[in-house]
């Protein structure tokens, strides 16, 4: 049976604090570490995994999700126009239905940004579906104050309403530069005196990328994204899952086009419009991001991790990982464990 929970209010208010506290109390056991991070460990009847909340001196909260809810899970929300949330899905999927923006969902690699208007809707997690993500929450007013303290002018949001809706529903590639710093937050597990400083530095990096995107006109990729038919968007959203499922014997572009009922040209141009990169580059990025997470989360041998993410040999995996992260898999694990 699907559980339905409720969140409401502005960040930093007693209303939102109370609804969040009630939500966490109903699904998890909570403990706080010496570094101030609060960990909500799901009760067995609610599912498996952890939601971690780190409060930064900047006034923002970093929320790290690594959960698989049992029996389905819904959270209904109502946030005012000043609510700020920037979320990056590292792996899995979360469905969104919003009263004004419509229906969408965050999938692996997607980034969503809340609009500067009141929102009301529901997010849904499927039964047993693992969802891994990082979210920055706060207020737009707090963002302006924070940037002002750093000597940075408040960003001018030039997004048309249609683009803001697409970005909120995780459909636009424009915010992809924000994903990198948030990905680093997700895989960083070291418990050290400098941990909060590291998280704050990644927050600044993510906000830097966000400001660059908010202060420029929509790109042609955004226009092409909006021109895609709904059935094409649905087909293109299935491509990453197909590539991952067949990662040990990757399908060709022609295979993917046939499976999507599209021409190769439409598939490649549509995929780039939707995801901001080529089919192969997106899949390579996903495999290496998953490898980075496994290096931190498990004690699996490096060779096993390489095979898990689709590399035929340990040497090929090691070369690809070093080229992408600037360090070997073993050293990356040591630095983040």
PDB file of N, CA and C in Angstrom, residues 259-331:
ATOM      1  N   UNK A 259      14.419   0.307 -31.321  1.00  0.00           N
ATOM      2  CA  UNK A 259      13.706   0.086 -30.059  1.00  0.00           C
ATOM      3  C   UNK A 259      12.869   1.298 -29.663  1.00  0.00           C
ATOM      4  N   UNK A 260      13.258   2.480 -30.156  1.00  0.00           N
ATOM      5  CA  UNK A 260      12.562   3.719 -29.816  1.00  0.00           C
ATOM      6  C   UNK A 260      11.573   4.158 -30.888  1.00  0.00           C
ATOM      7  N   UNK A 261      11.499   3.391 -31.981  1.00  0.00           N
ATOM      8  CA  UNK A 261      10.620   3.739 -33.117  1.00  0.00           C
ATOM      9  C   UNK A 261      10.953   5.124 -33.652  1.00  0.00           C
ATOM     10  N   UNK A 262      12.252   5.389 -33.786  1.00  0.00           N
ATOM     11  CA  UNK A 262      12.737   6.672 -34.293  1.00  0.00           C
ATOM     12  C   UNK A 262      13.836   6.406 -35.303  1.00  0.00           C
ATOM     13  N   UNK A 263      14.110   7.401 -36.127  1.00  0.00           N
ATOM     14  CA  UNK A 263      15.273   7.300 -36.994  1.00  0.00           C
ATOM     15  C   UNK A 263      16.528   7.549 -36.165  1.00  0.00           C
ATOM     16  N   UNK A 264      17.675   7.123 -36.664  1.00  0.00           N
ATOM     17  CA  UNK A 264      18.928   7.357 -35.949  1.00  0.00           C
ATOM     18  C   UNK A 264      19.161   8.854 -35.779  1.00  0.00           C
ATOM     19  N   UNK A 265      18.884   9.629 -36.831  1.00  0.00           N
ATOM     20  CA  UNK A 265      19.089  11.080 -36.757  1.00  0.00           C
ATOM     21  C   UNK A 265      18.202  11.709 -35.678  1.00  0.00           C
ATOM     22  N   UNK A 266      16.924  11.308 -35.668  1.00  0.00           N
ATOM     23  CA  UNK A 266      16.009  11.876 -34.679  1.00  0.00           C
ATOM     24  C   UNK A 266      16.411  11.449 -33.270  1.00  0.00           C
ATOM     25  N   UNK A 267      16.844  10.207 -33.134  1.00  0.00           N
ATOM     26  CA  UNK A 267      17.293   9.714 -31.836  1.00  0.00           C
ATOM     27  C   UNK A 267      18.479  10.522 -31.326  1.00  0.00           C
ATOM     28  N   UNK A 268      19.495  10.705 -32.150  1.00  0.00           N
ATOM     29  CA  UNK A 268      20.717  11.378 -31.690  1.00  0.00           C
ATOM     30  C   UNK A 268      20.484  12.854 -31.417  1.00  0.00           C
ATOM     31  N   UNK A 269      19.743  13.543 -32.319  1.00  0.00           N
ATOM     32  CA  UNK A 269      19.491  14.968 -32.085  1.00  0.00           C
ATOM     33  C   UNK A 269      18.530  15.175 -30.916  1.00  0.00           C
ATOM     34  N   UNK A 270      17.531  14.296 -30.819  1.00  0.00           N
ATOM     35  CA  UNK A 270      16.590  14.409 -29.709  1.00  0.00           C
ATOM     36  C   UNK A 270      17.241  14.109 -28.373  1.00  0.00           C
ATOM     37  N   UNK A 271      18.108  13.103 -28.356  1.00  0.00           N
ATOM     38  CA  UNK A 271      18.801  12.753 -27.109  1.00  0.00           C
ATOM     39  C   UNK A 271      19.695  13.900 -26.660  1.00  0.00           C
ATOM     40  N   UNK A 272      20.422  14.499 -27.591  1.00  0.00           N
ATOM     41  CA  UNK A 272      21.301  15.621 -27.221  1.00  0.00           C
ATOM     42  C   UNK A 272      20.481  16.809 -26.726  1.00  0.00           C
ATOM     43  N   UNK A 273      19.329  17.056 -27.349  1.00  0.00           N
ATOM     44  CA  UNK A 273      18.472  18.146 -26.891  1.00  0.00           C
ATOM     45  C   UNK A 273      17.956  17.901 -25.482  1.00  0.00           C
ATOM     46  N   UNK A 274      17.633  16.648 -25.191  1.00  0.00           N
ATOM     47  CA  UNK A 274      17.045  16.319 -23.893  1.00  0.00           C
ATOM     48  C   UNK A 274      18.079  16.199 -22.795  1.00  0.00           C
ATOM     49  N   UNK A 275      19.246  15.621 -23.134  1.00  0.00           N
ATOM     50  CA  UNK A 275      20.249  15.320 -22.112  1.00  0.00           C
ATOM     51  C   UNK A 275      21.499  16.189 -22.194  1.00  0.00           C
ATOM     52  N   UNK A 276      21.635  16.979 -23.249  1.00  0.00           N
ATOM     53  CA  UNK A 276      22.772  17.885 -23.351  1.00  0.00           C
ATOM     54  C   UNK A 276      24.068  17.238 -23.752  1.00  0.00           C
ATOM     55  N   UNK A 277      24.025  15.999 -24.201  1.00  0.00           N
ATOM     56  CA  UNK A 277      25.235  15.303 -24.607  1.00  0.00           C
ATOM     57  C   UNK A 277      24.843  14.153 -25.533  1.00  0.00           C
ATOM     58  N   UNK A 278      25.840  13.479 -26.100  1.00  0.00           N
ATOM     59  CA  UNK A 278      25.552  12.369 -27.001  1.00  0.00           C
ATOM     60  C   UNK A 278      25.114  11.134 -26.209  1.00  0.00           C
ATOM     61  N   UNK A 279      24.531  10.181 -26.927  1.00  0.00           N
ATOM     62  CA  UNK A 279      24.095   8.939 -26.299  1.00  0.00           C
ATOM     63  C   UNK A 279      25.269   8.233 -25.633  1.00  0.00           C
ATOM     64  N   UNK A 280      26.373   8.095 -26.361  1.00  0.00           N
ATOM     65  CA  UNK A 280      27.524   7.365 -25.830  1.00  0.00           C
ATOM     66  C   UNK A 280      28.175   8.095 -24.662  1.00  0.00           C
ATOM     67  N   UNK A 281      28.291   9.411 -24.772  1.00  0.00           N
ATOM     68  CA  UNK A 281      28.920  10.162 -23.684  1.00  0.00           C
ATOM     69  C   UNK A 281      28.063  10.104 -22.423  1.00  0.00           C
ATOM     70  N   UNK A 282      26.758  10.175 -22.587  1.00  0.00           N
ATOM     71  CA  UNK A 282      25.875  10.085 -21.427  1.00  0.00           C
ATOM     72  C   UNK A 282      26.043   8.732 -20.739  1.00  0.00           C
ATOM     73  N   UNK A 283      26.080   7.661 -21.534  1.00  0.00           N
ATOM     74  CA  UNK A 283      26.216   6.329 -20.952  1.00  0.00           C
ATOM     75  C   UNK A 283      27.580   6.153 -20.282  1.00  0.00           C
ATOM     76  N   UNK A 284      28.623   6.668 -20.929  1.00  0.00           N
ATOM     77  CA  UNK A 284      29.959   6.593 -20.321  1.00  0.00           C
ATOM     78  C   UNK A 284      29.960   7.315 -18.978  1.00  0.00           C
ATOM     79  N   UNK A 285      29.342   8.516 -18.955  1.00  0.00           N
ATOM     80  CA  UNK A 285      29.291   9.299 -17.728  1.00  0.00           C
ATOM     81  C   UNK A 285      28.535   8.553 -16.633  1.00  0.00           C
ATOM     82  N   UNK A 286      27.433   7.930 -16.992  1.00  0.00           N
ATOM     83  CA  UNK A 286      26.637   7.218 -16.003  1.00  0.00           C
ATOM     84  C   UNK A 286      27.410   6.036 -15.442  1.00  0.00           C
ATOM     85  N   UNK A 287      28.101   5.290 -16.315  1.00  0.00           N
ATOM     86  CA  UNK A 287      28.851   4.118 -15.856  1.00  0.00           C
ATOM     87  C   UNK A 287      29.961   4.522 -14.887  1.00  0.00           C
ATOM     88  N   UNK A 288      30.670   5.593 -15.200  1.00  0.00           N
ATOM     89  CA  UNK A 288      31.772   6.016 -14.339  1.00  0.00           C
ATOM     90  C   UNK A 288      31.261   6.635 -13.039  1.00  0.00           C
ATOM     91  N   UNK A 289      30.135   7.336 -13.111  1.00  0.00           N
ATOM     92  CA  UNK A 289      29.544   7.858 -11.878  1.00  0.00           C
ATOM     93  C   UNK A 289      29.103   6.713 -10.967  1.00  0.00           C
ATOM     94  N   UNK A 290      28.535   5.683 -11.563  1.00  0.00           N
ATOM     95  CA  UNK A 290      28.116   4.524 -10.760  1.00  0.00           C
ATOM     96  C   UNK A 290      29.330   3.812 -10.176  1.00  0.00           C
ATOM     97  N   UNK A 291      30.399   3.736 -10.968  1.00  0.00           N
ATOM     98  CA  UNK A 291      31.624   3.124 -10.465  1.00  0.00           C
ATOM     99  C   UNK A 291      32.164   3.905  -9.270  1.00  0.00           C
ATOM    100  N   UNK A 292      32.143   5.231  -9.350  1.00  0.00           N
ATOM    101  CA  UNK A 292      32.615   6.062  -8.237  1.00  0.00           C
ATOM    102  C   UNK A 292      31.803   5.799  -6.980  1.00  0.00           C
ATOM    103  N   UNK A 293      30.481   5.671  -7.140  1.00  0.00           N
ATOM    104  CA  UNK A 293      29.635   5.395  -5.984  1.00  0.00           C
ATOM    105  C   UNK A 293      29.939   4.020  -5.392  1.00  0.00           C
ATOM    106  N   UNK A 294      30.147   3.022  -6.230  1.00  0.00           N
ATOM    107  CA  UNK A 294      30.450   1.670  -5.736  1.00  0.00           C
ATOM    108  C   UNK A 294      31.805   1.620  -5.035  1.00  0.00           C
ATOM    109  N   UNK A 295      32.757   2.384  -5.515  1.00  0.00           N
ATOM    110  CA  UNK A 295      34.069   2.424  -4.861  1.00  0.00           C
ATOM    111  C   UNK A 295      33.953   2.931  -3.432  1.00  0.00           C
ATOM    112  N   UNK A 296      33.024   3.849  -3.209  1.00  0.00           N
ATOM    113  CA  UNK A 296      32.845   4.421  -1.874  1.00  0.00           C
ATOM    114  C   UNK A 296      31.912   3.572  -1.024  1.00  0.00           C
ATOM    115  N   UNK A 297      30.861   3.043  -1.627  1.00  0.00           N
ATOM    116  CA  UNK A 297      29.806   2.375  -0.872  1.00  0.00           C
ATOM    117  C   UNK A 297      30.091   0.908  -0.568  1.00  0.00           C
ATOM    118  N   UNK A 298      30.985   0.271  -1.339  1.00  0.00           N
ATOM    119  CA  UNK A 298      31.225  -1.164  -1.171  1.00  0.00           C
ATOM    120  C   UNK A 298      32.712  -1.440  -0.981  1.00  0.00           C
ATOM    121  N   UNK A 299      33.007  -2.684  -0.616  1.00  0.00           N
ATOM    122  CA  UNK A 299      34.396  -3.127  -0.555  1.00  0.00           C
ATOM    123  C   UNK A 299      34.707  -4.077  -1.710  1.00  0.00           C
ATOM    124  N   UNK A 300      33.925  -4.010  -2.769  1.00  0.00           N
ATOM    125  CA  UNK A 300      34.159  -4.851  -3.929  1.00  0.00           C
ATOM    126  C   UNK A 300      35.538  -4.582  -4.520  1.00  0.00           C
ATOM    127  N   UNK A 301      36.195  -5.602  -5.039  1.00  0.00           N
ATOM    128  CA  UNK A 301      37.456  -5.373  -5.755  1.00  0.00           C
ATOM    129  C   UNK A 301      37.223  -4.461  -6.956  1.00  0.00           C
ATOM    130  N   UNK A 302      38.259  -3.719  -7.317  1.00  0.00           N
ATOM    131  CA  UNK A 302      38.149  -2.780  -8.433  1.00  0.00           C
ATOM    132  C   UNK A 302      37.738  -3.505  -9.715  1.00  0.00           C
ATOM    133  N   UNK A 303      38.286  -4.695  -9.929  1.00  0.00           N
ATOM    134  CA  UNK A 303      37.953  -5.440 -11.142  1.00  0.00           C
ATOM    135  C   UNK A 303      36.460  -5.767 -11.201  1.00  0.00           C
ATOM    136  N   UNK A 304      35.889  -6.126 -10.052  1.00  0.00           N
ATOM    137  CA  UNK A 304      34.453  -6.447 -10.023  1.00  0.00           C
ATOM    138  C   UNK A 304      33.621  -5.210 -10.340  1.00  0.00           C
ATOM    139  N   UNK A 305      34.024  -4.070  -9.807  1.00  0.00           N
ATOM    140  CA  UNK A 305      33.291  -2.832 -10.072  1.00  0.00           C
ATOM    141  C   UNK A 305      33.370  -2.479 -11.556  1.00  0.00           C
ATOM    142  N   UNK A 306      34.564  -2.632 -12.139  1.00  0.00           N
ATOM    143  CA  UNK A 306      34.710  -2.365 -13.560  1.00  0.00           C
ATOM    144  C   UNK A 306      33.775  -3.219 -14.393  1.00  0.00           C
ATOM    145  N   UNK A 307      33.687  -4.505 -14.045  1.00  0.00           N
ATOM    146  CA  UNK A 307      32.783  -5.403 -14.768  1.00  0.00           C
ATOM    147  C   UNK A 307      31.336  -5.023 -14.523  1.00  0.00           C
ATOM    148  N   UNK A 308      31.010  -4.648 -13.302  1.00  0.00           N
ATOM    149  CA  UNK A 308      29.635  -4.285 -12.966  1.00  0.00           C
ATOM    150  C   UNK A 308      29.137  -3.131 -13.823  1.00  0.00           C
ATOM    151  N   UNK A 309      30.001  -2.156 -14.110  1.00  0.00           N
ATOM    152  CA  UNK A 309      29.567  -0.993 -14.884  1.00  0.00           C
ATOM    153  C   UNK A 309      29.821  -1.156 -16.374  1.00  0.00           C
ATOM    154  N   UNK A 310      30.228  -2.354 -16.804  1.00  0.00           N
ATOM    155  CA  UNK A 310      30.247  -2.634 -18.229  1.00  0.00           C
ATOM    156  C   UNK A 310      31.583  -2.699 -18.920  1.00  0.00           C
ATOM    157  N   UNK A 311      32.699  -2.599 -18.171  1.00  0.00           N
ATOM    158  CA  UNK A 311      34.014  -2.631 -18.814  1.00  0.00           C
ATOM    159  C   UNK A 311      34.497  -4.073 -18.943  1.00  0.00           C
ATOM    160  N   UNK A 312      35.041  -4.385 -20.128  1.00  0.00           N
ATOM    161  CA  UNK A 312      35.429  -5.759 -20.429  1.00  0.00           C
ATOM    162  C   UNK A 312      36.675  -6.197 -19.678  1.00  0.00           C
ATOM    163  N   UNK A 313      37.537  -5.259 -19.305  1.00  0.00           N
ATOM    164  CA  UNK A 313      38.772  -5.622 -18.610  1.00  0.00           C
ATOM    165  C   UNK A 313      39.106  -4.581 -17.547  1.00  0.00           C
ATOM    166  N   UNK A 314      39.819  -4.978 -16.489  1.00  0.00           N
ATOM    167  CA  UNK A 314      40.219  -4.032 -15.443  1.00  0.00           C
ATOM    168  C   UNK A 314      41.078  -2.902 -15.987  1.00  0.00           C
ATOM    169  N   UNK A 315      41.934  -3.206 -16.977  1.00  0.00           N
ATOM    170  CA  UNK A 315      42.811  -2.164 -17.512  1.00  0.00           C
ATOM    171  C   UNK A 315      42.005  -1.105 -18.257  1.00  0.00           C
ATOM    172  N   UNK A 316      41.009  -1.525 -19.020  1.00  0.00           N
ATOM    173  CA  UNK A 316      40.159  -0.552 -19.719  1.00  0.00           C
ATOM    174  C   UNK A 316      39.409   0.323 -18.724  1.00  0.00           C
ATOM    175  N   UNK A 317      38.901  -0.315 -17.656  1.00  0.00           N
ATOM    176  CA  UNK A 317      38.191   0.449 -16.634  1.00  0.00           C
ATOM    177  C   UNK A 317      39.140   1.427 -15.943  1.00  0.00           C
ATOM    178  N   UNK A 318      40.325   0.972 -15.560  1.00  0.00           N
ATOM    179  CA  UNK A 318      41.277   1.843 -14.876  1.00  0.00           C
ATOM    180  C   UNK A 318      41.665   3.034 -15.728  1.00  0.00           C
ATOM    181  N   UNK A 319      41.890   2.803 -17.023  1.00  0.00           N
ATOM    182  CA  UNK A 319      42.258   3.900 -17.924  1.00  0.00           C
ATOM    183  C   UNK A 319      41.121   4.914 -18.034  1.00  0.00           C
ATOM    184  N   UNK A 320      39.882   4.409 -18.218  1.00  0.00           N
ATOM    185  CA  UNK A 320      38.735   5.304 -18.360  1.00  0.00           C
ATOM    186  C   UNK A 320      38.499   6.104 -17.083  1.00  0.00           C
ATOM    187  N   UNK A 321      38.639   5.453 -15.932  1.00  0.00           N
ATOM    188  CA  UNK A 321      38.387   6.135 -14.669  1.00  0.00           C
ATOM    189  C   UNK A 321      39.441   7.208 -14.413  1.00  0.00           C
ATOM    190  N   UNK A 322      40.712   6.892 -14.659  1.00  0.00           N
ATOM    191  CA  UNK A 322      41.779   7.883 -14.453  1.00  0.00           C
ATOM    192  C   UNK A 322      41.602   9.076 -15.383  1.00  0.00           C
ATOM    193  N   UNK A 323      41.212   8.817 -16.610  1.00  0.00           N
ATOM    194  CA  UNK A 323      41.012   9.905 -17.562  1.00  0.00           C
ATOM    195  C   UNK A 323      39.869  10.812 -17.123  1.00  0.00           C
ATOM    196  N   UNK A 324      38.850  10.219 -16.510  1.00  0.00           N
ATOM    197  CA  UNK A 324      37.676  10.991 -16.113  1.00  0.00           C
ATOM    198  C   UNK A 324      37.872  11.703 -14.787  1.00  0.00           C
ATOM    199  N   UNK A 325      38.462  11.013 -13.796  1.00  0.00           N
ATOM    200  CA  UNK A 325      38.555  11.566 -12.437  1.00  0.00           C
ATOM    201  C   UNK A 325      39.944  12.063 -12.071  1.00  0.00           C
ATOM    202  N   UNK A 326      40.917  11.816 -12.924  1.00  0.00           N
ATOM    203  CA  UNK A 326      42.260  12.287 -12.641  1.00  0.00           C
ATOM    204  C   UNK A 326      43.004  11.484 -11.614  1.00  0.00           C
ATOM    205  N   UNK A 327      42.481  10.337 -11.253  1.00  0.00           N
ATOM    206  CA  UNK A 327      43.143   9.486 -10.268  1.00  0.00           C
ATOM    207  C   UNK A 327      42.688   8.049 -10.495  1.00  0.00           C
ATOM    208  N   UNK A 328      43.411   7.108  -9.923  1.00  0.00           N
ATOM    209  CA  UNK A 328      43.065   5.700 -10.101  1.00  0.00           C
ATOM    210  C   UNK A 328      41.853   5.346  -9.247  1.00  0.00           C
ATOM    211  N   UNK A 329      41.149   4.262  -9.579  1.00  0.00           N
ATOM    212  CA  UNK A 329      40.022   3.832  -8.734  1.00  0.00           C
ATOM    213  C   UNK A 329      40.432   3.591  -7.286  1.00  0.00           C
ATOM    214  N   UNK A 330      41.587   2.979  -7.060  1.00  0.00           N
ATOM    215  CA  UNK A 330      42.024   2.682  -5.697  1.00  0.00           C
ATOM    216  C   UNK A 330      42.272   3.962  -4.903  1.00  0.00           C
ATOM    217  N   UNK A 331      42.925   4.937  -5.520  1.00  0.00           N
ATOM    218  CA  UNK A 331      43.185   6.196  -4.813  1.00  0.00           C
ATOM    219  C   UNK A 331      41.904   6.987  -4.593  1.00  0.00           C
TER     220      UNK A 331
END
